[in-house]
Amino acid sequence: MNQFLKGLAFAAGTFAMAGAAQAQVKPAIVYDLGGKFDKSFNEAAYAGAEKFAKESGVAYRDFEIQNDAQREQGLRRFARDGFSPIVAVGFSQASAVEKVAAEFPNTQFTIIDMVVEKPNVQSIVFREHEGSFIVGLMAAKASKTGKVGFVGGMDIPLIRRFACGYVQGVKFANKGADVFQNMTGTTGAAWNDPVKGGELARSQIERGADVVYHAAGGTGLGVLRAAADAGKLGIGVDSNQNGLFPGKVLTSMLKRVDVATYKSFADAKANSWKGGVQVLGLKEEGVGYALDDNNKALVSADMKAAADQAAADIIAGKISVHDYMSDSKCPM
Amino acid sequence: MSGRRLPAWADLTLVPLANVAAAFFVSGLVVLAIGENPFTAMRLLVAGSLGTLEGLSFTLYYATNFIFTGLSVALAYRAGLFNIGAEGQAYLAGLGAALVCLSWPGLPAVVMLPLAVIAAGVFGALWAMAPGWLQARRGSHIVITTIMFNWIATSLMAWLLVNVMRAPTSMQPETPSFAAAAQMPKFDALARSFGFTVPSSPLNISFLLALIAAAFVWLLIWRTRLGYEIRTLGANASAAEYAGINTTRVIVITMGLSGMLAGGLAVNEVLGVQNRLLLEFTAGYGFVGIAVALMGRAHPLGVVLASLLFGMLYQGGAELAFDQPRITRDMIVVIQGLVVLFAGALEGMFRTPIAGAINLFRRPAENPKA
């Protein structure tokens, strides 16, 4: 037994040494104020980092900020300690990344959801309107009343982009459909108010909506619960939320923050990390819809075929989904 | 009980030290319970906040916020007014500073900065004088009204930043950045202009303003007629009235000064660090100011010392969370909460034993005279 343990320790030691010799990558993450375990956006980045750590055996470090001054402090601290790449999660980190990236030109930074123009910064933004278009189409097909709902978190252009893509998808499948839209609030608190999210969803359901899509972070849990309690369908966002209320969540609009984080780490390890802007849409599999055991009974073959066809058409350029953020307008 | 009285120096130093020691002891047990070494944690916390120039700068930067809000609460406390509204007053003060910076972007720094600081003070003062007036004339309790004014400030600022002042292209509810002239001189930039290489930090000359404010508050309370009236009012409102003090005037002025001091938080954050007005920049510093004032026994020197301690906790806590991944930011809040608990709620716990101990040593020396 003892020998066995020794052998194991030896093996582990050589393995670690081999890993260290192979790659000098020291990745790190700075989360946004929502925190690592927000069940949504930040947690997706965490999931991607964990996946990388498990597969490659390379440890990573992370930091949850407590106030705005700590964004810069956290990034600078990691950069000075030789960490690279450093993933900054969320658009609020932009000014901090811009500053610190200029101070550490040899460190690789990745910012998610925002563009920072620096040679050593990789900006990853998503075409959320494309993914939202697909789930909007599915919502319209699943709806029996011809009325569907949308609950956003904080009223910012990014969330209006989700809403606008969704409306376009709904109308694409059913021109006469009604879409009820609500935003939870105008401040950061709107990301974490499941009670209000539930109330908004209930009011939409009372007006006849039978599918409700949310893009509201923690607030969305209230939306999905309200839909499930009323016997209607919810649509999740960012992560795969189908399993939260199995059979009551039609699908989830996936925004692969986890893939982006994983890829930034993995590219750095493989020495193929590049700065610049990456726009991840349907084509790059940066957005999509979730299909698993929890919702396969809800998604009919016809619905799936229509969704996949629309996705193919968007990728081929046959359908163009309007991006709200390009002109701050929604044509619908 | 006169033998149980504490000399002022012991009240200002020994009692808080005992409270902090107790808080750290319990925090150590918590750290132990999650499987980390409390001594390592303690070392990281102290080294991270005082051991490097960068750490020290951040500690002083946080302390600046706490000195302003702590003084704000302490001054009102001297008049028997429990001002819970430093958070909202500082928030509005930020609006005052931002209005100056955004309205006249072309001003040179020597004009812009004093104007912005004055505007911050005036806005903070006005936001505090309203509850003060309500207390003095209508009898509406200051605790209730200042809390309510915090909410009004939050809603008002959210509306302004989302609908009126937001930069058109910004995802964040925040104003565009101010002109460079509106930046409070920062110590790192100053040191660099003299050829030193120093780490970047948010520390700026607001820190000196905070120390000046502390000296001013001391002078005001103990060396002026208004200060005498404030203390009399705080000791016994009916007696103050009977002695011919215009209590309405004293309450409104005290609250105004209190709000003005809270405005210093906006000077440090908005003019010194962020250089723009953003949502919830006050980040709870106004509420921590209550703990700082209680811990500092509502004395300016005590407030400065307590602010340094809280600055250490904020900065050292961040370093701790950095270096020991198992100690999350929530753990840091627990440790800070324990300090507040022991320094605020249980601050009387060690007073009697300390008074007894001091008197034990004192008696032989005093006896010959007696």
XYZ file of C-alpha atoms in Angstrom:
702
model
C 0.000 0.000 0.000
C 2.747 2.338 1.019
C 4.700 1.512 -2.129
C 1.600 2.136 -4.153
C 1.118 5.555 -2.584
C 4.752 6.421 -3.187
C 4.416 5.370 -6.802
C 1.288 7.451 -7.123
C 2.996 10.468 -5.618
C 5.931 9.985 -7.955
C 3.663 9.702 -10.940
C 1.781 12.795 -9.892
C 5.058 14.631 -9.429
C 6.403 13.794 -12.850
C 3.059 14.593 -14.379
C 3.047 18.011 -12.758
C 6.613 18.631 -13.870
C 5.816 17.598 -17.406
C 2.835 19.939 -17.366
C 4.943 22.810 -16.091
C 7.636 22.239 -18.683
C 5.111 22.041 -21.471
C 3.333 25.308 -20.838
C 4.129 28.403 -18.847
C 0.558 29.631 -18.988
C -0.766 31.211 -15.769
C -4.385 32.092 -16.404
C -6.575 34.249 -14.168
C -10.119 35.651 -14.074
C -11.554 38.810 -12.572
C -15.321 38.474 -12.122
C -17.782 41.321 -12.180
C -19.698 42.564 -9.143
C -22.336 39.842 -9.538
C -19.832 37.343 -8.206
C -18.586 33.936 -9.230
C -21.754 32.013 -8.367
C -24.485 34.114 -9.953
C -26.041 31.083 -11.733
C -25.671 32.939 -14.979
C -23.088 35.102 -16.665
C -20.114 35.061 -14.267
C -20.715 31.445 -13.388
C -20.419 30.539 -17.057
C -16.910 32.009 -17.089
C -16.148 30.028 -13.955
C -17.417 26.840 -15.619
C -15.155 27.427 -18.616
C -12.140 27.998 -16.402
C -12.892 24.881 -14.355
C -13.183 22.828 -17.524
C -9.794 24.090 -18.677
C -8.219 23.371 -15.281
C -9.618 19.848 -15.243
C -8.527 18.988 -18.760
C -5.098 20.600 -18.786
C -4.127 20.265 -15.131
C -3.072 23.914 -15.183
C -4.258 25.792 -12.114
C -5.843 29.211 -12.514
C -6.569 32.030 -10.084
C -9.653 34.170 -9.758
C -10.839 37.257 -7.916
C -14.281 38.579 -7.072
C -14.305 42.357 -6.809
C -16.160 44.127 -4.018
C -16.145 47.665 -5.370
C -15.284 49.582 -8.516
C -11.766 50.525 -7.400
C -10.850 46.847 -7.220
C -11.331 46.198 -10.940
C -8.076 47.923 -11.797
C -6.404 46.700 -8.650
C -7.296 43.075 -9.356
C -6.208 43.183 -13.000
C -2.964 44.957 -12.146
C -2.211 42.613 -9.302
C -2.596 39.539 -11.542
C -0.595 41.175 -14.335
C 2.251 42.062 -12.000
C 2.355 38.540 -10.594
C 2.924 37.282 -14.124
C -0.535 35.949 -14.872
C -1.558 35.760 -18.522
C -4.089 35.562 -20.043
C -6.324 37.490 -17.664
C -10.012 37.259 -18.429
C -12.112 40.261 -17.364
C -15.762 39.288 -17.218
C -18.340 41.916 -18.136
C -18.592 45.225 -19.947
C -18.024 47.219 -16.760
C -14.359 46.221 -16.777
C -13.615 48.042 -20.032
C -11.982 51.195 -18.655
C -9.930 49.180 -16.159
C -8.739 46.762 -18.879
C -7.829 49.647 -21.149
C -5.660 51.225 -18.467
C -3.958 48.099 -17.164
C -3.398 46.627 -20.639
C -1.447 49.760 -21.538
C 0.748 49.315 -18.467
C 1.461 45.646 -19.179
C 1.876 45.355 -22.948
C 3.249 41.806 -22.697
C 0.305 40.466 -20.742
C -2.667 39.022 -22.583
C -6.090 40.298 -21.567
C -9.474 39.009 -22.641
C -12.585 41.082 -22.040
C -16.045 39.645 -22.461
C -19.047 41.638 -23.751
C -17.107 44.778 -24.632
C -14.531 45.962 -27.143
C -11.209 47.414 -25.994
C -8.891 48.400 -28.827
C -5.423 47.365 -27.712
C -2.995 44.943 -29.359
C -2.754 42.798 -26.232
C -6.490 42.706 -25.587
C -8.841 40.119 -26.989
C -12.393 41.459 -27.019
C -15.116 38.852 -27.160
C -18.623 39.973 -28.002
C -21.612 37.846 -28.865
C -24.315 38.173 -31.485
C -27.053 37.697 -28.892
C -29.705 38.835 -31.370
C -29.069 35.739 -33.500
C -29.545 33.317 -30.634
C -32.555 35.269 -29.424
C -34.037 35.102 -32.935
C -33.920 31.300 -32.828
C -35.558 31.002 -29.404
C -38.122 33.616 -30.462
C -39.018 31.453 -33.428
C -39.351 28.424 -31.149
C -41.470 30.430 -28.691
C -43.873 31.421 -31.462
C -44.155 27.800 -32.591
C -44.757 26.576 -29.026
C -47.319 29.259 -28.200
C -50.969 28.296 -28.426
C -52.284 31.772 -27.668
C -50.119 33.600 -30.172
C -48.820 35.727 -27.308
C -45.326 35.491 -25.835
C -43.355 37.495 -23.300
C -39.870 38.870 -22.687
C -38.431 39.969 -19.334
C -35.142 41.849 -19.432
C -32.868 42.679 -16.529
C -31.324 46.109 -16.554
C -32.570 48.364 -19.340
C -29.377 48.776 -21.356
C -28.673 48.529 -25.092
C -27.242 45.022 -24.650
C -30.512 43.670 -23.260
C -32.562 45.522 -25.878
C -30.457 43.642 -28.401
C -31.716 40.366 -26.888
C -35.290 41.679 -26.943
C -35.086 42.914 -30.512
C -33.670 39.642 -31.826
C -36.373 37.733 -29.970
C -39.197 39.839 -31.398
C -37.825 39.347 -34.913
C -37.743 35.580 -34.375
C -41.305 35.510 -33.065
C -42.650 37.568 -35.965
C -40.685 35.488 -38.438
C -42.586 32.380 -37.352
C -45.938 34.055 -36.745
C -46.477 37.519 -38.167
C -49.535 38.241 -36.088
C -48.047 37.212 -32.740
C -48.035 39.603 -29.793
C -44.834 40.107 -27.776
C -45.058 41.647 -24.306
C -41.810 43.220 -23.145
C -40.752 44.356 -19.704
C -37.467 45.465 -18.224
C -36.954 44.814 -14.537
C -35.190 48.073 -13.739
C -32.620 50.638 -14.655
C -29.880 49.863 -12.134
C -27.620 46.928 -11.348
C -30.161 45.700 -8.787
C -32.322 44.622 -11.741
C -30.001 41.646 -12.299
C -30.842 40.160 -8.962
C -34.522 40.648 -8.238
C -36.300 37.316 -8.780
C -39.424 38.541 -6.971
C -39.969 41.374 -9.428
C -39.020 39.069 -12.300
C -41.749 36.667 -11.175
C -44.311 39.476 -10.946
C -43.510 40.731 -14.445
C -43.784 37.218 -15.876
C -47.104 36.626 -14.079
C -48.560 39.856 -15.445
C -47.535 38.836 -18.955
C -49.070 35.398 -18.447
C -52.298 36.984 -17.218
C -52.422 38.963 -20.448
C -52.257 35.692 -22.365
C -48.568 34.951 -22.852
C -47.763 31.259 -22.615
C -44.010 31.377 -23.334
C -41.755 33.834 -21.495
C -38.101 34.437 -22.361
C -35.804 36.163 -19.891
C -32.455 37.909 -20.238
C -32.173 39.003 -16.668
C -29.439 37.114 -14.794
C -30.571 36.147 -11.290
C -33.908 37.899 -11.814
C -34.683 35.311 -14.473
C -34.983 32.522 -11.897
C -38.196 34.226 -10.740
C -39.380 34.439 -14.347
C -38.822 30.739 -14.992
C -40.472 29.807 -11.690
C -43.527 31.966 -12.376
C -43.925 30.363 -15.814
C -43.521 26.866 -14.360
C -46.001 27.560 -11.535
C -48.590 28.814 -14.017
C -48.129 25.711 -16.177
C -46.611 27.793 -18.981
C -43.164 27.685 -20.555
C -40.083 29.725 -19.778
C -36.941 30.201 -21.852
C -33.587 30.392 -20.100
C -30.542 32.434 -21.004
C -26.705 32.406 -20.960
C -26.262 28.973 -19.350
C -28.383 25.897 -20.059
C -31.256 26.442 -17.634
C -33.476 23.650 -18.979
C -32.853 21.576 -15.871
C -34.032 24.218 -13.396
C -37.683 23.354 -14.016
C -37.604 20.214 -16.174
C -40.445 20.092 -18.673
C -41.322 23.727 -17.988
C -38.397 25.365 -19.745
C -38.843 25.251 -23.516
C -35.155 25.838 -24.197
C -32.291 28.159 -23.243
C -30.529 30.741 -25.358
C -26.931 29.735 -24.840
C -24.295 32.419 -24.722
C -21.058 30.531 -24.513
C -19.090 32.668 -22.074
C -17.724 29.352 -20.828
C -16.407 28.487 -24.289
C -14.904 31.962 -24.655
C -13.103 31.677 -21.332
C -11.971 28.141 -22.044
C -10.749 29.094 -25.486
C -8.783 32.092 -24.246
C -6.985 29.884 -21.725
C -6.471 27.020 -24.139
C -5.212 29.269 -26.941
C -2.712 30.851 -24.599
C -1.520 27.408 -23.596
C -1.159 26.387 -27.232
C 0.575 29.676 -28.044
C -2.148 30.586 -30.518
C -3.742 33.368 -28.483
C -4.486 36.449 -30.585
C -5.614 39.943 -29.710
C -8.398 41.756 -31.518
C -12.154 41.578 -31.653
C -13.956 38.262 -31.877
C -17.636 38.335 -32.658
C -19.235 35.042 -31.763
C -22.564 34.303 -33.387
C -24.431 31.213 -34.542
C -21.738 30.456 -37.061
C -18.984 30.366 -34.448
C -21.292 28.461 -32.055
C -20.941 31.338 -29.618
C -24.718 31.451 -29.276
C -27.337 28.788 -29.800
C -30.257 27.003 -28.197
C -30.128 24.156 -25.721
C -31.642 20.744 -26.383
C -31.346 18.002 -23.766
C -33.366 15.340 -21.934
C -35.226 17.979 -19.931
C -36.863 19.628 -22.921
C -36.847 17.100 -25.740
C -40.535 16.345 -25.177
C -41.324 20.053 -25.596
C -39.441 20.609 -28.816
C -41.360 19.008 -31.671
C -39.578 17.724 -34.758
C -41.184 20.516 -36.771
C -39.991 23.146 -34.310
C -36.478 21.767 -34.294
C -36.365 21.626 -38.068
C -37.559 25.239 -38.317
C -35.015 26.408 -35.746
C -32.163 24.602 -37.434
C -33.261 25.868 -40.844
C -33.379 29.458 -39.574
C -29.970 29.052 -37.979
C -28.560 27.749 -41.251
C -30.172 30.636 -43.132
C -28.743 33.192 -40.718
C -25.289 31.672 -41.085
C -25.678 31.650 -44.871
C -26.840 35.257 -44.811
C -30.304 34.453 -46.188
C -31.937 35.854 -43.057
C -30.440 38.977 -41.599
C -31.247 39.652 -37.969
C -31.196 43.315 -37.113
C -28.746 44.269 -34.369
C -30.300 46.814 -32.007
C -26.909 48.136 -30.993
C -25.965 49.068 -34.546
C -28.432 51.967 -34.643
C -30.279 51.902 -31.286
C -33.483 51.027 -33.082
C -35.619 47.945 -33.452
C -37.529 47.669 -36.710
C -40.348 45.605 -35.210
C -18.725 54.702 40.499
C -16.299 57.559 40.031
C -13.421 55.131 40.531
C -14.664 53.315 37.440
C -14.255 56.318 35.165
C -11.877 55.870 32.250
C -9.267 58.482 31.384
C -9.811 59.864 27.869
C -6.651 58.319 26.390
C -7.752 54.859 27.513
C -11.235 55.426 26.139
C -9.752 56.388 22.766
C -7.060 53.717 22.499
C -7.278 50.824 24.957
C -10.975 50.105 24.605
C -10.973 50.058 20.782
C -7.800 47.964 20.800
C -9.398 45.398 23.088
C -12.473 45.357 20.862
C -10.417 44.838 17.727
C -8.348 42.134 19.395
C -11.531 40.293 20.370
C -12.912 40.677 16.848
C -9.706 39.300 15.347
C -9.724 36.402 17.792
C -13.226 35.366 16.744
C -12.354 35.958 13.068
C -9.336 33.691 13.596
C -11.662 30.958 14.816
C -13.789 31.397 11.685
C -10.695 31.198 9.458
C -9.642 28.081 11.356
C -13.089 26.570 10.844
C -12.804 26.798 7.057
C -9.434 25.116 7.237
C -6.968 27.964 6.768
C -4.207 29.054 9.102
C -5.404 32.164 10.984
C -1.846 33.389 11.563
C -1.063 33.251 7.853
C -4.312 35.072 7.163
C -3.451 37.733 9.724
C 0.027 38.152 8.274
C -1.357 38.486 4.731
C -3.908 41.007 5.900
C -1.366 43.212 7.656
C 1.387 42.829 5.052
C -1.098 43.409 2.247
C -2.398 46.632 3.738
C 0.754 48.155 5.263
C 3.705 46.131 3.966
C 4.007 47.561 0.459
C 3.785 51.078 -0.863
C 0.882 50.065 -3.081
C -0.954 48.392 -0.222
C -0.413 51.390 2.025
C -1.678 53.763 -0.683
C -4.854 51.749 -1.100
C -5.310 51.606 2.681
C -5.071 55.397 2.880
C -7.392 55.763 -0.109
C -10.076 53.709 1.623
C -9.336 55.507 4.898
C -10.046 58.829 3.142
C -13.614 57.716 2.465
C -14.079 56.508 6.020
C -12.624 59.659 7.605
C -15.132 61.820 5.739
C -18.178 59.684 6.461
C -17.010 58.899 9.996
C -16.590 62.613 10.765
C -19.996 63.260 9.252
C -21.663 60.791 11.613
C -19.496 61.807 14.577
C -20.271 65.524 14.327
C -24.020 64.932 14.190
C -23.678 62.436 17.042
C -22.141 65.167 19.230
C -25.391 67.084 18.844
C -27.401 64.002 19.720
C -28.392 63.471 16.088
C -27.965 60.019 14.612
C -27.293 60.752 10.949
C -27.772 57.528 8.985
C -27.845 59.489 5.750
C -24.158 60.016 4.936
C -24.581 57.589 2.041
C -27.307 59.647 0.368
C -25.644 62.963 1.196
C -22.407 61.812 -0.427
C -24.386 60.560 -3.435
C -25.963 63.973 -3.961
C -22.600 65.650 -3.350
C -21.285 63.644 -6.308
C -24.051 65.184 -8.412
C -22.928 68.665 -7.353
C -19.327 67.966 -8.295
C -20.336 66.402 -11.612
C -22.578 69.330 -12.560
C -19.658 71.731 -12.160
C -17.250 69.508 -14.105
C -19.684 68.836 -16.953
C -21.119 72.361 -17.203
C -17.819 74.198 -17.547
C -15.351 71.665 -18.983
C -13.005 74.422 -20.119
C -12.110 75.713 -16.668
C -8.482 75.448 -15.532
C -7.812 73.045 -12.674
C -7.186 75.796 -10.106
C -10.725 77.079 -10.620
C -12.461 73.824 -11.506
C -11.362 71.790 -8.499
C -12.251 74.277 -5.742
C -15.591 74.939 -7.437
C -16.334 71.219 -7.733
C -15.365 70.604 -4.101
C -17.559 73.494 -2.942
C -20.454 72.241 -5.061
C -20.054 68.778 -3.542
C -20.110 70.275 -0.046
C -23.147 72.427 -0.752
C -25.166 69.601 -2.297
C -24.302 67.266 0.575
C -25.157 69.960 3.106
C -28.524 70.768 1.549
C -29.484 67.092 1.376
C -28.732 66.773 5.110
C -30.321 70.067 6.165
C -33.757 68.996 4.959
C -34.026 66.116 7.486
C -32.422 68.426 10.076
C -35.124 71.029 9.556
C -37.836 68.363 9.658
C -36.417 67.132 12.963
C -36.134 70.587 14.479
C -39.460 72.011 13.356
C -41.738 69.074 12.705
C -40.345 66.525 15.157
C -39.808 63.908 12.416
C -37.155 61.610 13.785
C -33.791 62.121 12.112
C -33.028 58.394 11.916
C -36.166 57.755 9.913
C -35.881 60.801 7.674
C -32.190 60.332 6.845
C -32.822 56.690 5.921
C -35.697 57.787 3.715
C -33.540 60.486 2.157
C -31.018 57.781 1.236
C -33.713 56.052 -0.782
C -34.814 59.272 -2.402
C -31.185 59.981 -3.326
C -30.792 56.498 -4.823
C -33.931 56.817 -6.946
C -33.168 60.366 -8.019
C -29.619 59.540 -9.048
C -30.676 56.389 -10.873
C -33.208 58.407 -12.853
C -30.707 61.161 -13.630
C -27.944 58.785 -14.657
C -30.159 56.506 -16.726
C -32.289 59.120 -18.456
C -30.515 62.460 -18.360
C -26.784 62.332 -17.766
C -25.761 59.034 -19.354
C -23.168 59.172 -22.106
C -25.065 58.309 -25.311
C -22.952 55.307 -26.260
C -22.405 53.945 -22.780
C -23.836 50.649 -21.600
C -23.319 51.795 -18.020
C -25.517 54.375 -16.394
C -22.730 56.916 -15.942
C -21.753 60.348 -17.186
C -19.011 60.879 -19.769
C -15.554 61.298 -18.255
C -14.743 64.775 -16.963
C -12.065 67.005 -18.426
C -8.527 66.270 -17.258
C -8.565 69.479 -15.219
C -11.230 67.964 -12.961
C -8.891 65.243 -11.718
C -7.817 65.732 -8.092
C -4.003 65.553 -8.084
C -2.981 61.966 -7.422
C 0.002 61.051 -5.310
C 1.341 58.508 -7.810
C 1.350 61.110 -10.588
C 2.923 63.699 -8.283
C 5.684 61.307 -7.236
C 6.348 60.369 -10.861
C 6.673 63.996 -11.880
C 9.516 64.196 -9.362
C 11.151 61.178 -10.967
C 10.182 58.491 -8.436
C 8.831 55.191 -9.648
C 5.783 54.356 -7.604
C 2.959 51.853 -8.090
C -0.378 53.186 -9.327
C -3.008 53.783 -6.719
C -6.181 55.826 -6.353
C -4.729 57.834 -3.462
C -5.112 61.576 -4.099
C -4.963 64.818 -2.155
C -8.476 64.246 -0.855
C -6.641 62.350 1.872
C -5.039 65.589 3.042
C -8.422 67.307 2.836
C -9.798 64.571 5.087
C -7.097 65.174 7.702
C -7.731 68.920 7.539
C -11.446 68.233 7.955
C -10.686 66.157 11.059
C -8.678 69.017 12.592
C -11.461 71.417 11.678
C -14.083 69.251 13.376
C -11.962 69.088 16.535
C -11.607 72.877 16.577
C -15.284 73.328 15.900
C -16.499 71.032 18.645
C -14.123 72.053 21.427
C -12.932 75.552 20.558
C -15.939 77.465 19.231
C -19.202 78.785 20.568
C -21.149 76.742 18.001
C -19.283 73.649 19.171
C -20.290 74.395 22.734
C -23.896 74.697 21.633
C -23.630 71.438 19.711
C -22.258 69.610 22.740
C -24.856 71.146 25.036
C -27.617 70.123 22.682
C -26.211 66.604 22.553
C -25.918 66.362 26.327
C -29.402 67.600 27.114
C -31.715 69.139 24.545
C -34.136 70.602 27.116
C -31.315 72.190 29.082
C -29.912 73.659 25.867
C -33.271 75.197 25.085
C -33.572 76.515 28.647
C -30.108 78.046 28.394
C -31.279 80.110 25.461
C -29.698 78.102 22.663
C -31.658 78.266 19.418
C -31.910 74.504 18.964
C -33.518 74.696 15.530
C -30.600 76.704 14.247
C -28.004 74.409 15.833
C -29.686 71.239 14.516
C -29.977 72.560 10.962
C -26.403 73.900 10.921
C -24.974 70.723 12.433
C -26.756 68.569 9.887
C -25.549 70.867 7.124
C -21.946 70.508 8.268
C -22.445 66.773 8.657
C -23.722 66.484 5.091
C -20.865 68.654 3.866
C -18.362 66.275 5.458
C -20.127 63.316 3.845
C -19.613 65.148 0.573
C -15.891 64.513 0.975
C -16.580 60.913 -0.032
C -17.765 62.202 -3.405
C -14.678 64.403 -3.724
C -12.428 61.376 -3.226
C -14.399 58.940 -5.401
C -15.814 61.128 -8.171
C -13.096 63.768 -8.525
C -10.159 61.728 -7.265
C -10.643 58.233 -8.653
C -13.428 57.657 -11.168
C -13.350 61.055 -12.882
C -16.974 60.578 -13.822
C -20.252 60.186 -11.975
C -21.386 56.600 -11.847
C -24.221 54.700 -10.277
C -23.761 53.746 -6.624
C -20.233 55.067 -6.351
C -20.860 55.427 -2.621
C -20.635 51.615 -2.300
C -21.717 51.537 1.351
C -18.907 53.767 2.663
C -21.539 56.024 4.197
C -22.899 53.182 6.304
C -19.451 52.000 7.346
C -18.954 55.596 8.504
C -21.464 54.879 11.286
C -19.294 52.033 12.570
C -16.194 54.204 12.199
C -17.758 57.017 14.224
C -18.923 54.656 16.972
C -15.560 52.963 17.128
C -13.771 56.318 17.189
C -15.968 57.421 20.110
C -17.199 60.330 17.927
C -13.824 62.013 18.420
C -11.963 63.233 15.307
C -8.731 61.518 16.338
C -10.608 58.309 17.093
C -12.376 58.575 13.732
C -9.042 58.909 11.904
C -7.626 55.869 13.720
C -10.763 53.808 13.146
C -10.701 54.837 9.470
C -7.151 53.572 9.150
C -8.244 50.264 10.649
C -11.170 49.956 8.244
C -8.899 50.973 5.377
C -6.605 48.129 6.417
C -9.525 45.724 6.550
C -10.707 46.699 3.069
C -7.284 46.624 1.424
C -5.840 43.752 3.473
C -9.081 41.853 2.966
C -8.767 42.150 -0.797
C -5.174 40.900 -0.628
C -6.279 38.046 1.580
C -9.007 37.046 -0.869
C -6.365 37.263 -3.575
C -3.777 35.034 -1.989
C -5.992 32.522 -0.253
C -8.659 31.423 -2.697
C -10.579 29.621 0.041
C -11.135 32.926 1.813
C -13.764 34.496 -0.415
C -14.928 38.080 -0.426
C -17.877 37.005 1.690
C -15.453 35.870 4.399
C -13.926 39.337 4.370
C -17.365 40.806 4.964
C -17.779 38.437 7.927
C -14.485 39.643 9.425
C -15.459 43.279 8.893
C -18.855 42.539 10.400
C -17.211 41.060 13.493
C -15.136 44.199 13.942
C -18.291 46.296 13.685
C -20.061 44.005 16.136
C -17.328 44.189 18.758
C -16.480 47.845 18.205
C -20.031 49.072 17.923
C -22.608 46.853 19.543
C -20.384 45.333 22.230
C -18.060 48.265 22.776
C -18.963 48.508 26.453
C -17.947 44.912 27.102
C -14.317 45.641 27.912
C -14.771 49.080 29.413
C -15.452 48.039 32.978
C -12.594 45.495 33.184
C -10.163 47.992 31.638
C -11.278 50.734 34.013
C -10.787 48.352 36.925
C -7.296 47.391 35.744
C -6.230 50.997 35.261
C -7.484 51.950 38.678
C -5.564 49.071 40.231
C -2.335 50.610 38.960
C -3.345 54.114 39.711
C -4.459 53.895 43.285
C -1.052 53.567 44.955
C 0.208 56.656 43.152
C -2.827 58.721 44.005
C -3.159 57.588 47.598
C -0.420 59.763 49.189
C -2.204 62.881 48.019
C -5.540 61.704 49.351
